PDB file of C-alpha atoms and ligand atoms in Angstrom:
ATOM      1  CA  UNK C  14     -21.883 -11.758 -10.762  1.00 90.00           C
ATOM      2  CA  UNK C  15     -18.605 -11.527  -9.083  1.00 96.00           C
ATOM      3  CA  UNK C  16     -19.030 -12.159  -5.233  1.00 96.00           C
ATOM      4  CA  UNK C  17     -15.345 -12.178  -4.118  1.00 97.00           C
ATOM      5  CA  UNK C  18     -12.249 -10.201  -5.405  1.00 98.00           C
ATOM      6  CA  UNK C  19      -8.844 -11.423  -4.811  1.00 98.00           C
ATOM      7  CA  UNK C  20      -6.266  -8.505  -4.855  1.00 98.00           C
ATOM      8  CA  UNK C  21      -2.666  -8.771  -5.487  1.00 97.00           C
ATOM      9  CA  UNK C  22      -0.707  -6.028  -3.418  1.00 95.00           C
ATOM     10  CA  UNK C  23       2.447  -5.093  -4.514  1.00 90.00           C
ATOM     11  CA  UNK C  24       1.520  -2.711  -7.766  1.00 91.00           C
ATOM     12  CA  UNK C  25      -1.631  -3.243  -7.213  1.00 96.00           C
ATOM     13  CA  UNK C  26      -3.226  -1.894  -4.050  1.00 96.00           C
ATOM     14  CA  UNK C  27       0.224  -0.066  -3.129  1.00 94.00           C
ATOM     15  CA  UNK C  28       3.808   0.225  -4.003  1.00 90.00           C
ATOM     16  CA  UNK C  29       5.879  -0.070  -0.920  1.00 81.00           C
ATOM     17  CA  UNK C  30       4.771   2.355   1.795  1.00 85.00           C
ATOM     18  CA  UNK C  31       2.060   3.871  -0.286  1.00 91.00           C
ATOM     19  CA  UNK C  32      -1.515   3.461  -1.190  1.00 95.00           C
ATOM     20  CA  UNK C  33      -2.577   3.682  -4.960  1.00 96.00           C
ATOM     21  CA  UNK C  34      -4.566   6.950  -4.465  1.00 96.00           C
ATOM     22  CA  UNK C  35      -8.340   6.079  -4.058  1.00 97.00           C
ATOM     23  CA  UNK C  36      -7.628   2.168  -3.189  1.00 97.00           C
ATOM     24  CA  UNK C  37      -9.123   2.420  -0.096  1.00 97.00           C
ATOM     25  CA  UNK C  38     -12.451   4.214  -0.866  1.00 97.00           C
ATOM     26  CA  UNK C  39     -12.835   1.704  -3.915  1.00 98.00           C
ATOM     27  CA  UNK C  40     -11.813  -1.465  -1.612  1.00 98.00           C
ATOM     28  CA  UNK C  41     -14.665  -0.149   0.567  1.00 97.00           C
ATOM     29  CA  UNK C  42     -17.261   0.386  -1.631  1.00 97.00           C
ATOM     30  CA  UNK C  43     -16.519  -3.402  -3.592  1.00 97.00           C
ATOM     31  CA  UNK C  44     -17.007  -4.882   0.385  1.00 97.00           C
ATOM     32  CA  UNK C  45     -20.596  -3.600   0.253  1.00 97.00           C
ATOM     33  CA  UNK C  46     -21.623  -6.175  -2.184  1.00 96.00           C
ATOM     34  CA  UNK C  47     -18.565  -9.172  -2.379  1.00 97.00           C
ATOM     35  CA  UNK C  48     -15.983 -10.757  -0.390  1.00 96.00           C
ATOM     36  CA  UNK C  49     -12.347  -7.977  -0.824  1.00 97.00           C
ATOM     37  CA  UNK C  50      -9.163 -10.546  -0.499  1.00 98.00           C
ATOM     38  CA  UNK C  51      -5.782 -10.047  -0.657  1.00 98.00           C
ATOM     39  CA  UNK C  52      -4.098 -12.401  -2.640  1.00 97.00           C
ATOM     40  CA  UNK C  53      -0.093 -11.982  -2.619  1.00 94.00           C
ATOM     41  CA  UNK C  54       3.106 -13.742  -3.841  1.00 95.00           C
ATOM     42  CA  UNK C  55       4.883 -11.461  -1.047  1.00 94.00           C
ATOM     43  CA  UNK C  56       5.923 -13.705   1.760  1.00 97.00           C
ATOM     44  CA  UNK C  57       8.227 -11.690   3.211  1.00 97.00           C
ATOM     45  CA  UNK C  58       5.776 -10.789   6.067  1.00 96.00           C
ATOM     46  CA  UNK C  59       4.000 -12.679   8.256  1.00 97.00           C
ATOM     47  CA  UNK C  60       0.224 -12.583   8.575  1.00 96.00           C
ATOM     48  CA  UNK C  61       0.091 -10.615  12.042  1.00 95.00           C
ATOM     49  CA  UNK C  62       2.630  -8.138  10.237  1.00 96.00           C
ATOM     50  CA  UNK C  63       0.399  -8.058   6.713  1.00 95.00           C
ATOM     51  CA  UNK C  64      -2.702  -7.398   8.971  1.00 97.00           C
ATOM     52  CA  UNK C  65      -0.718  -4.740  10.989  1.00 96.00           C
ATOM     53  CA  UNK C  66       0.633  -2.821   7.250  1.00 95.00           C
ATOM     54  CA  UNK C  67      -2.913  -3.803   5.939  1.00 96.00           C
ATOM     55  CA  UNK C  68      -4.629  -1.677   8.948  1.00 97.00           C
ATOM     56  CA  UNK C  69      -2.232   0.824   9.264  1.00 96.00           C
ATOM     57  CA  UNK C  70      -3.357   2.083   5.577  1.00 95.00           C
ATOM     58  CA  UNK C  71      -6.150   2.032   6.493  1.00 95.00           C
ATOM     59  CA  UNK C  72      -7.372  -0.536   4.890  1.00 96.00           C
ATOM     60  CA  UNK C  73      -9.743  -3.126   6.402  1.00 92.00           C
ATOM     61  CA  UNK C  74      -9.287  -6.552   6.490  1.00 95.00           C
ATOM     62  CA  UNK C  75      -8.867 -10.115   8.777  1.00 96.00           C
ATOM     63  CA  UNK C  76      -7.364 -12.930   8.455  1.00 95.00           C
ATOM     64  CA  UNK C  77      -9.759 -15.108   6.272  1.00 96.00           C
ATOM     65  CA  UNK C  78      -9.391 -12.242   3.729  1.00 97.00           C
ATOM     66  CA  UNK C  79      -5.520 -12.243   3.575  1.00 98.00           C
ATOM     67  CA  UNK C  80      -4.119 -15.346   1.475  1.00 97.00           C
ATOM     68  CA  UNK C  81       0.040 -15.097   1.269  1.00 97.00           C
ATOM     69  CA  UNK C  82       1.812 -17.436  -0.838  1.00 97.00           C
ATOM     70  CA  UNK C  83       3.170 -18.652   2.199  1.00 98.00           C
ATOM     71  CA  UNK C  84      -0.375 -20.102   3.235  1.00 97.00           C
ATOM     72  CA  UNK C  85      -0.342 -22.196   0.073  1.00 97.00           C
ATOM     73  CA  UNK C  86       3.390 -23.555   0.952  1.00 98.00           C
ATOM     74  CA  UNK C  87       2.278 -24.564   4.834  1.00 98.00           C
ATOM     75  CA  UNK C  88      -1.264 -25.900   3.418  1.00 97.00           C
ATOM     76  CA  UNK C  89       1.490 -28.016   0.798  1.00 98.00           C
ATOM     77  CA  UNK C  90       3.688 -28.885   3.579  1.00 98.00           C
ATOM     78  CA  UNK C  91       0.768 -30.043   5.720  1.00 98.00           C
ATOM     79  CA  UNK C  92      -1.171 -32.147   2.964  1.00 97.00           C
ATOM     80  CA  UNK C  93       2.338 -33.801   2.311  1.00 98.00           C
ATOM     81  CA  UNK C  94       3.676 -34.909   5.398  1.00 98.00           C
ATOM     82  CA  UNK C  95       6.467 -32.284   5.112  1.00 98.00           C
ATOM     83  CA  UNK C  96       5.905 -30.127   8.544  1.00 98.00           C
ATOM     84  CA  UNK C  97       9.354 -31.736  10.163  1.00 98.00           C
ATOM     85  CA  UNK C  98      12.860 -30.641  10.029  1.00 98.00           C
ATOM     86  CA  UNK C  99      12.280 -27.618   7.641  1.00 98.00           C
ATOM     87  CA  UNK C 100      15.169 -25.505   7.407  1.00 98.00           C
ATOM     88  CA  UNK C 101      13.035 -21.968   6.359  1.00 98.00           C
ATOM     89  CA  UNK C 102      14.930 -19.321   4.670  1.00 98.00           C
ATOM     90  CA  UNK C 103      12.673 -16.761   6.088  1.00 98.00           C
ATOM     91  CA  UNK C 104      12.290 -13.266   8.136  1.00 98.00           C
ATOM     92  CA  UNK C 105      12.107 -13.799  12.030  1.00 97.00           C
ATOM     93  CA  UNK C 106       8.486 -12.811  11.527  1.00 97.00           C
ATOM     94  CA  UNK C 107       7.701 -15.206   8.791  1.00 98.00           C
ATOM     95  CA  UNK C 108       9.592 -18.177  10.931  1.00 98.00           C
ATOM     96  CA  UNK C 109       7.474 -16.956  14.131  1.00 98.00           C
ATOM     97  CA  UNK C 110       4.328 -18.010  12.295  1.00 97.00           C
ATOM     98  CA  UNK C 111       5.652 -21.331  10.490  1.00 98.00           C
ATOM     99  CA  UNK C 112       6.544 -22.406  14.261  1.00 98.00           C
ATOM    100  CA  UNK C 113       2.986 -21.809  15.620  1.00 97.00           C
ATOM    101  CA  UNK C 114       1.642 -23.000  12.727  1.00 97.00           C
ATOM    102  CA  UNK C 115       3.239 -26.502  13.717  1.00 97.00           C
ATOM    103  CA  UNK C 116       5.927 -26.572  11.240  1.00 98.00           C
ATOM    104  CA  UNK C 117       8.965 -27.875  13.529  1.00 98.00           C
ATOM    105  CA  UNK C 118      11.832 -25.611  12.100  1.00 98.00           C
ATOM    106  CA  UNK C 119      15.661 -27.016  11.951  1.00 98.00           C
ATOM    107  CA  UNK C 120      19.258 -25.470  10.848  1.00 96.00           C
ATOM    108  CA  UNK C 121      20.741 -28.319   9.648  1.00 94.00           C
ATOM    109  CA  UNK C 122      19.782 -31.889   8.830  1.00 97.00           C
ATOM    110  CA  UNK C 123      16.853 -30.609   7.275  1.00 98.00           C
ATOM    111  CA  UNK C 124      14.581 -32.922   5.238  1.00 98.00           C
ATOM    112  CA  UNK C 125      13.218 -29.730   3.399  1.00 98.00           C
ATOM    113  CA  UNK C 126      14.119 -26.223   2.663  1.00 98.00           C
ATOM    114  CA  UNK C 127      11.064 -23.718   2.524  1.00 98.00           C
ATOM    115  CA  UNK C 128      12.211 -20.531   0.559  1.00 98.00           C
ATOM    116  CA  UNK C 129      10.603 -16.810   0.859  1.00 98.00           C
ATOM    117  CA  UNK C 130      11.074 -13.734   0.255  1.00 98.00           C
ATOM    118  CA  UNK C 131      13.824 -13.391   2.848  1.00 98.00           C
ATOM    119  CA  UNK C 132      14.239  -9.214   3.148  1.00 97.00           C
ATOM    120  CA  UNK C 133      16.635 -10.035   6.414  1.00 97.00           C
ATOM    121  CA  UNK C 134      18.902 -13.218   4.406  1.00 97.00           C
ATOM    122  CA  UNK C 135      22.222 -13.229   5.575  1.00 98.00           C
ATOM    123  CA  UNK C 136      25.367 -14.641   3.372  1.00 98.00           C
ATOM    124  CA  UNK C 137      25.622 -17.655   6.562  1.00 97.00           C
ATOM    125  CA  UNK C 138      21.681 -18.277   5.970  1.00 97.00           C
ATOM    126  CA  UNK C 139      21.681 -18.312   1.922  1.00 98.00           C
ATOM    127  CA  UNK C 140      25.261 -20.567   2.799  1.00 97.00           C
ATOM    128  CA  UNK C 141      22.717 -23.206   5.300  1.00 97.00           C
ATOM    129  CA  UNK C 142      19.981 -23.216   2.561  1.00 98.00           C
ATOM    130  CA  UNK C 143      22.485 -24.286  -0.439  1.00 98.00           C
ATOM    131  CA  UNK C 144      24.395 -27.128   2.083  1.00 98.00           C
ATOM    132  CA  UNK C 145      20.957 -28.770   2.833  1.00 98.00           C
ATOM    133  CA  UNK C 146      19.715 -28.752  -0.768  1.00 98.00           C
ATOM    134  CA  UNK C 147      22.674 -29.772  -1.592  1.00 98.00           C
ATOM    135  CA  UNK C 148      22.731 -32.654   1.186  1.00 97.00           C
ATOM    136  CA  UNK C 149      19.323 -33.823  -0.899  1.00 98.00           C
ATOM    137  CA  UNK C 150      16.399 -31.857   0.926  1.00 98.00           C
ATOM    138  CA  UNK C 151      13.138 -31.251  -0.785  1.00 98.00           C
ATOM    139  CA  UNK C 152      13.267 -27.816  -2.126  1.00 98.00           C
ATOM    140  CA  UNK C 153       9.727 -25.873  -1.580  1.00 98.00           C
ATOM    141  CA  UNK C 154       9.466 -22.447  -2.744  1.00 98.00           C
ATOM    142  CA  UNK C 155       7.073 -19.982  -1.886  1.00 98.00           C
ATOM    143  CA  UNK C 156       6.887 -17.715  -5.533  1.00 98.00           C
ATOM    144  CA  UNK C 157       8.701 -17.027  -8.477  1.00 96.00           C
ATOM    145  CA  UNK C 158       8.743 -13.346  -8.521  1.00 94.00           C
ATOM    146  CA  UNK C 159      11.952 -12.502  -9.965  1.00 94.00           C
ATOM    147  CA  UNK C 160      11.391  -8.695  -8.327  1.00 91.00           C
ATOM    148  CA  UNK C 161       9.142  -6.868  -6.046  1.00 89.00           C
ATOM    149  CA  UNK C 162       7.893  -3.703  -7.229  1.00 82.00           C
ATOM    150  CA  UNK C 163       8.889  -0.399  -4.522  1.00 80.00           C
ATOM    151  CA  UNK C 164       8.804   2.808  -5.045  1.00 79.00           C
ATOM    152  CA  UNK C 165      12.686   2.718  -5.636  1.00 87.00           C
ATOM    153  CA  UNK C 166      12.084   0.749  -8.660  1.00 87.00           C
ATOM    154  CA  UNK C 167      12.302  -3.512  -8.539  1.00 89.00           C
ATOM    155  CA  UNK C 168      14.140  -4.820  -6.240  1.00 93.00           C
ATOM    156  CA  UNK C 169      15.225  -8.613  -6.378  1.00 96.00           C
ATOM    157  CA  UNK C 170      12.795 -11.353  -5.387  1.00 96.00           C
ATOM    158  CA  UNK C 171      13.129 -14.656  -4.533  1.00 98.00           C
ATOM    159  CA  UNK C 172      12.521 -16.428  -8.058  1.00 98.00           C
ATOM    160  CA  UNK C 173      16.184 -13.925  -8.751  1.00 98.00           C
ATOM    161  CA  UNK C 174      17.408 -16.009  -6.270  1.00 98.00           C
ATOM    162  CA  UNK C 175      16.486 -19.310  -8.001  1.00 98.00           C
ATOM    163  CA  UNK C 176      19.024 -18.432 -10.467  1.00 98.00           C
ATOM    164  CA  UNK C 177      21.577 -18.238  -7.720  1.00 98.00           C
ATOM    165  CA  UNK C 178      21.089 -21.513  -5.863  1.00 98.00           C
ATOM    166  CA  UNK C 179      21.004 -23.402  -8.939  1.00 98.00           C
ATOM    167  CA  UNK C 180      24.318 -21.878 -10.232  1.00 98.00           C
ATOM    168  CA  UNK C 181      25.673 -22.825  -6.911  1.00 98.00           C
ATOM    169  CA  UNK C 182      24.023 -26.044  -6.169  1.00 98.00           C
ATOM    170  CA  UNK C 183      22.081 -27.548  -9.591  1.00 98.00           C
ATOM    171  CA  UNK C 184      18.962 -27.276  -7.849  1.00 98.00           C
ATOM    172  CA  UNK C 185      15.764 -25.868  -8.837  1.00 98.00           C
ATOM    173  CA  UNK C 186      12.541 -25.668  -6.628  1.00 98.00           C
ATOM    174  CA  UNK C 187      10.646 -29.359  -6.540  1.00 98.00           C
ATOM    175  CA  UNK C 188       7.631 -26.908  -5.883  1.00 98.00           C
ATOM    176  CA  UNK C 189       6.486 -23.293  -5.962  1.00 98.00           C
ATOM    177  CA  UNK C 190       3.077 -22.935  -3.912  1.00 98.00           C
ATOM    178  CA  UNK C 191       2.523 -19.304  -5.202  1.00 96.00           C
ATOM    179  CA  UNK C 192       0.748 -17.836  -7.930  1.00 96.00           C
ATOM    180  CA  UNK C 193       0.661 -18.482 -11.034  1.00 95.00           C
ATOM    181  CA  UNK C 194       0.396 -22.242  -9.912  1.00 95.00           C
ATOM    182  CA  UNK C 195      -2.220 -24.247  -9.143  1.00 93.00           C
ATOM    183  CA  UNK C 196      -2.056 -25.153  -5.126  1.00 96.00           C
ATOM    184  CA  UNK C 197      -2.627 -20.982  -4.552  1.00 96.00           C
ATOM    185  CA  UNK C 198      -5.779 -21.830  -6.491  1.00 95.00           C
ATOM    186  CA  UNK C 199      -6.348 -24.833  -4.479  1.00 94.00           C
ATOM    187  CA  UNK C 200      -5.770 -22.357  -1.378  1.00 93.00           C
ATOM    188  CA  UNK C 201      -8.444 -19.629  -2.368  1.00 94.00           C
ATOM    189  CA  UNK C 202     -11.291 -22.574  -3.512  1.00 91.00           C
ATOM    190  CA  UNK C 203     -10.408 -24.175  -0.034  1.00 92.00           C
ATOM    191  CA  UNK C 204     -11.055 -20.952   1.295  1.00 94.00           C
ATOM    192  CA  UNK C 205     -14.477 -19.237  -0.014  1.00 94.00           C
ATOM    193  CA  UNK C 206     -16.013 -22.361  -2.318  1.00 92.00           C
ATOM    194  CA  UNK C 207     -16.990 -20.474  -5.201  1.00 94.00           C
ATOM    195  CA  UNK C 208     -17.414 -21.408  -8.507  1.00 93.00           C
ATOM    196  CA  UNK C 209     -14.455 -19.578 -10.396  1.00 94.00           C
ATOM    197  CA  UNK C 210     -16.559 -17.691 -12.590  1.00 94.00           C
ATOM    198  CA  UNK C 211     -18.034 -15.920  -9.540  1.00 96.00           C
ATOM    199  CA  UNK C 212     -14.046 -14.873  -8.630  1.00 97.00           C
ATOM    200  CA  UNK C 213     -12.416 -11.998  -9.977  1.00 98.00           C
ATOM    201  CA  UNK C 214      -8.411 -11.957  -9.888  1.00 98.00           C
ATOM    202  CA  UNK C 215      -7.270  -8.260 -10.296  1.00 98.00           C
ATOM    203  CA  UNK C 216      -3.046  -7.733 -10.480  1.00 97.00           C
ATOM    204  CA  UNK C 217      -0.437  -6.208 -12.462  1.00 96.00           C
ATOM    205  CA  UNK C 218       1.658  -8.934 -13.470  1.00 94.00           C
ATOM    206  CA  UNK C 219       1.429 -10.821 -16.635  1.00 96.00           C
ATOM    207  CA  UNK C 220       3.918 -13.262 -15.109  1.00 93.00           C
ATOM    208  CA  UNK C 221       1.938 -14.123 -11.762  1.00 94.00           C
ATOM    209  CA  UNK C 222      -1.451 -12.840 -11.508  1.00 96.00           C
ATOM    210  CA  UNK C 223      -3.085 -12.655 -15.383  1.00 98.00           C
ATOM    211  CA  UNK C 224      -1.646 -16.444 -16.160  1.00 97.00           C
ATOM    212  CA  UNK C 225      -3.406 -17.138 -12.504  1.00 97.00           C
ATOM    213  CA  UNK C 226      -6.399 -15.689 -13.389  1.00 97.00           C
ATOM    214  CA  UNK C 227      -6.978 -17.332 -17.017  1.00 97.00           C
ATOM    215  CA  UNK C 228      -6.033 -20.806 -16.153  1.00 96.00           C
ATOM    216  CA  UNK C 229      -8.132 -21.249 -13.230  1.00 95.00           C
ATOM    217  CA  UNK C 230     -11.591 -19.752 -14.994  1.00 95.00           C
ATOM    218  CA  UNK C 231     -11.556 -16.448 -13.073  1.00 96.00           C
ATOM    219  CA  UNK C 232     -12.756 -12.638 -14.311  1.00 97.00           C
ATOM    220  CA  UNK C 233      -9.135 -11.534 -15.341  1.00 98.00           C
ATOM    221  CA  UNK C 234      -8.511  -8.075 -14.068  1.00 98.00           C
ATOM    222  CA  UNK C 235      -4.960  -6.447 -15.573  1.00 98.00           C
ATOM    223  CA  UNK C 236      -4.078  -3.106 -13.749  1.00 98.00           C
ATOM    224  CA  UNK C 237      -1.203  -0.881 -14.744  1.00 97.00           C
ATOM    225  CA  UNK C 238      -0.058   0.700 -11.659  1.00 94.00           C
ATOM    226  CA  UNK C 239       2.486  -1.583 -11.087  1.00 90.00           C
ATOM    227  CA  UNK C 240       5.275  -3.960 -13.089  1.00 88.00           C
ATOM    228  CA  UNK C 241       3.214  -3.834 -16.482  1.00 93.00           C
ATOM    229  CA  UNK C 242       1.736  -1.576 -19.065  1.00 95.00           C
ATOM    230  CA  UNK C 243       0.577  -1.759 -22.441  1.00 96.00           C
ATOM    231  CA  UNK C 244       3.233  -2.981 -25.003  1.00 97.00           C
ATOM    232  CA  UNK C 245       4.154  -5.740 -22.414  1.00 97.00           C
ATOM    233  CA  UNK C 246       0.566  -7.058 -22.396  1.00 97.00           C
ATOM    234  CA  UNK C 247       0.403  -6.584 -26.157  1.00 96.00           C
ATOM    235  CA  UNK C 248       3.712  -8.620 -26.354  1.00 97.00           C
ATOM    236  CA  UNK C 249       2.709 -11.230 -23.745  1.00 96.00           C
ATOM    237  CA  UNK C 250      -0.061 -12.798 -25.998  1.00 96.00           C
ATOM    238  CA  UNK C 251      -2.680 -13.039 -22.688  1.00 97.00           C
ATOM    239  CA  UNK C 252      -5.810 -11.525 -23.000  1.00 97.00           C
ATOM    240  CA  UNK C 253      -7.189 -10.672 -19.580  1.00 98.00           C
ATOM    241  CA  UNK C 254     -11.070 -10.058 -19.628  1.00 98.00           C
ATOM    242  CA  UNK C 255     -10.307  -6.191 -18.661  1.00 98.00           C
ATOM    243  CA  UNK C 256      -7.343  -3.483 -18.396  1.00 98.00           C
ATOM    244  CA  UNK C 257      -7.668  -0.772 -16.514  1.00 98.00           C
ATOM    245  CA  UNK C 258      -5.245   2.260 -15.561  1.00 98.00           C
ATOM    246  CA  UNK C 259      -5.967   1.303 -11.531  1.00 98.00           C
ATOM    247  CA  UNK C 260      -8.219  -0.628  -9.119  1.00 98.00           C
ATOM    248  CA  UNK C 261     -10.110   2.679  -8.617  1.00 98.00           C
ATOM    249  CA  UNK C 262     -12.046   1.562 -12.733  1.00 98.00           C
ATOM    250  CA  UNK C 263     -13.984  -1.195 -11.040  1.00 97.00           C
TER     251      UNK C 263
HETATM  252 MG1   MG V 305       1.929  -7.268  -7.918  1.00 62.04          MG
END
């Protein structure tokens, strides 16, 4: 018996500006009987602005049913000691909430470098982010996502830029907080306190969510309205529990 659904967004419940067709009458209907969260990599936007695109789809949801891979890095930053001098490479929105969340954010002399999925980076903030790590600051990263599904096609991510601050720097991230790793799981058990077989992870990446999903004991739910179809699943080796052409099969 599943009683709570965690939802990956991007390619799964929409693709940029627009809503898989029929998402929001079957995210209504699975409300009736478990708990609907969205569970995304994306932290580009900040919770206020998630609830805001969230709403203005029409789609209903609060903030103990949004989880952002950017609650799993403050929860990290928080359980380590890690909340001062943190240089954030982050959209004014996403920096808004690290600041009232009590993270104490810095330009330079930073002790450690959050990165997101920065849609707004400049070439002077990517420049501050490689002269800190560089300088010796802990490097915490929210996701790997090498690219963000749109309806323009994928556009680079922030695990793309991994490949870029290590060419320039020899750093790679100390930590990723986002899925498939285990402190998002940490996040959602902290969360709802379920036992993992009563969880249901449904997302269209055999990179992020379907690894996620399998490792931590949850119902494994592929869908293939986003980065992946067929071949690459058959290729991958995973065997999620179900595949299904959208959300709208559940
Ligand atoms: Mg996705």
């Amino acid at each position: 018996m599943i009683k709570c659904y965690l939802f990956d967004l991007d390619g799964t419940v929409y693709l940029g500006g627009r809503l898989i067709p029929g998402a929001k009458e079957t995210l209504a209907r699975l409300a009736k009987t478990a708990e609907v969260c969205f569970l995304t990599n994306n932290s580009s936007r900040s919770k206020a602005e998630y609830l805001q695109k969230l709403h203005s789809l029409g789609l209903d949801c609060d903030e103990r049913h949004l989880i952002s891979s950017l609650d799993s890095a403050v929860r990290f930053l928080q359980k380590n000691g890690r909340t001062r001098k943190v240089f954030a490479l982050a959209t004014p929105g996403v920096k808004a909430e690290l600041a009232e969340r009590g993270i104490e954010l810095v330009e330079e002399g930073a002790e450690t470098v959050l990165a997101t999925y920065d849609t707004a980076m400049t070439y002077q903030s990517l420049t501050n982010c490689c002269l800190q790590l560089r300088a010796g600051a802990f490097f915490c990263a929210t996701h790997p996502d090498l690219n963000c599904p749109s309806e323009r096609g994928p556009l680079p991510d922030l695990g793309s830029l991994f490949a870029l601050i290590e060419a320039s720097t020899g750093r790679k991230p100390d930590v990723v907080c986002g899925k498939p790793f285990p402190l998002m799981a940490e996040t959602v058990r902290e969360r709802f306190g379920l036992d993992p077989a009563e969880i249901a992870m449904v997302g269209d990446r055999l990179t992020t969510d379907i690894p996620f999903g399998l490792e931590n004991g949850f119902f494994t739910v592929l869908v293939l309205t986003g980065e992946s179809d067929r071949a690459m699943l058959g290729s991958s080796g995973l065997r999620p529990h179900a595949v299904l052409n959208s959300l709208n099969e559940l």
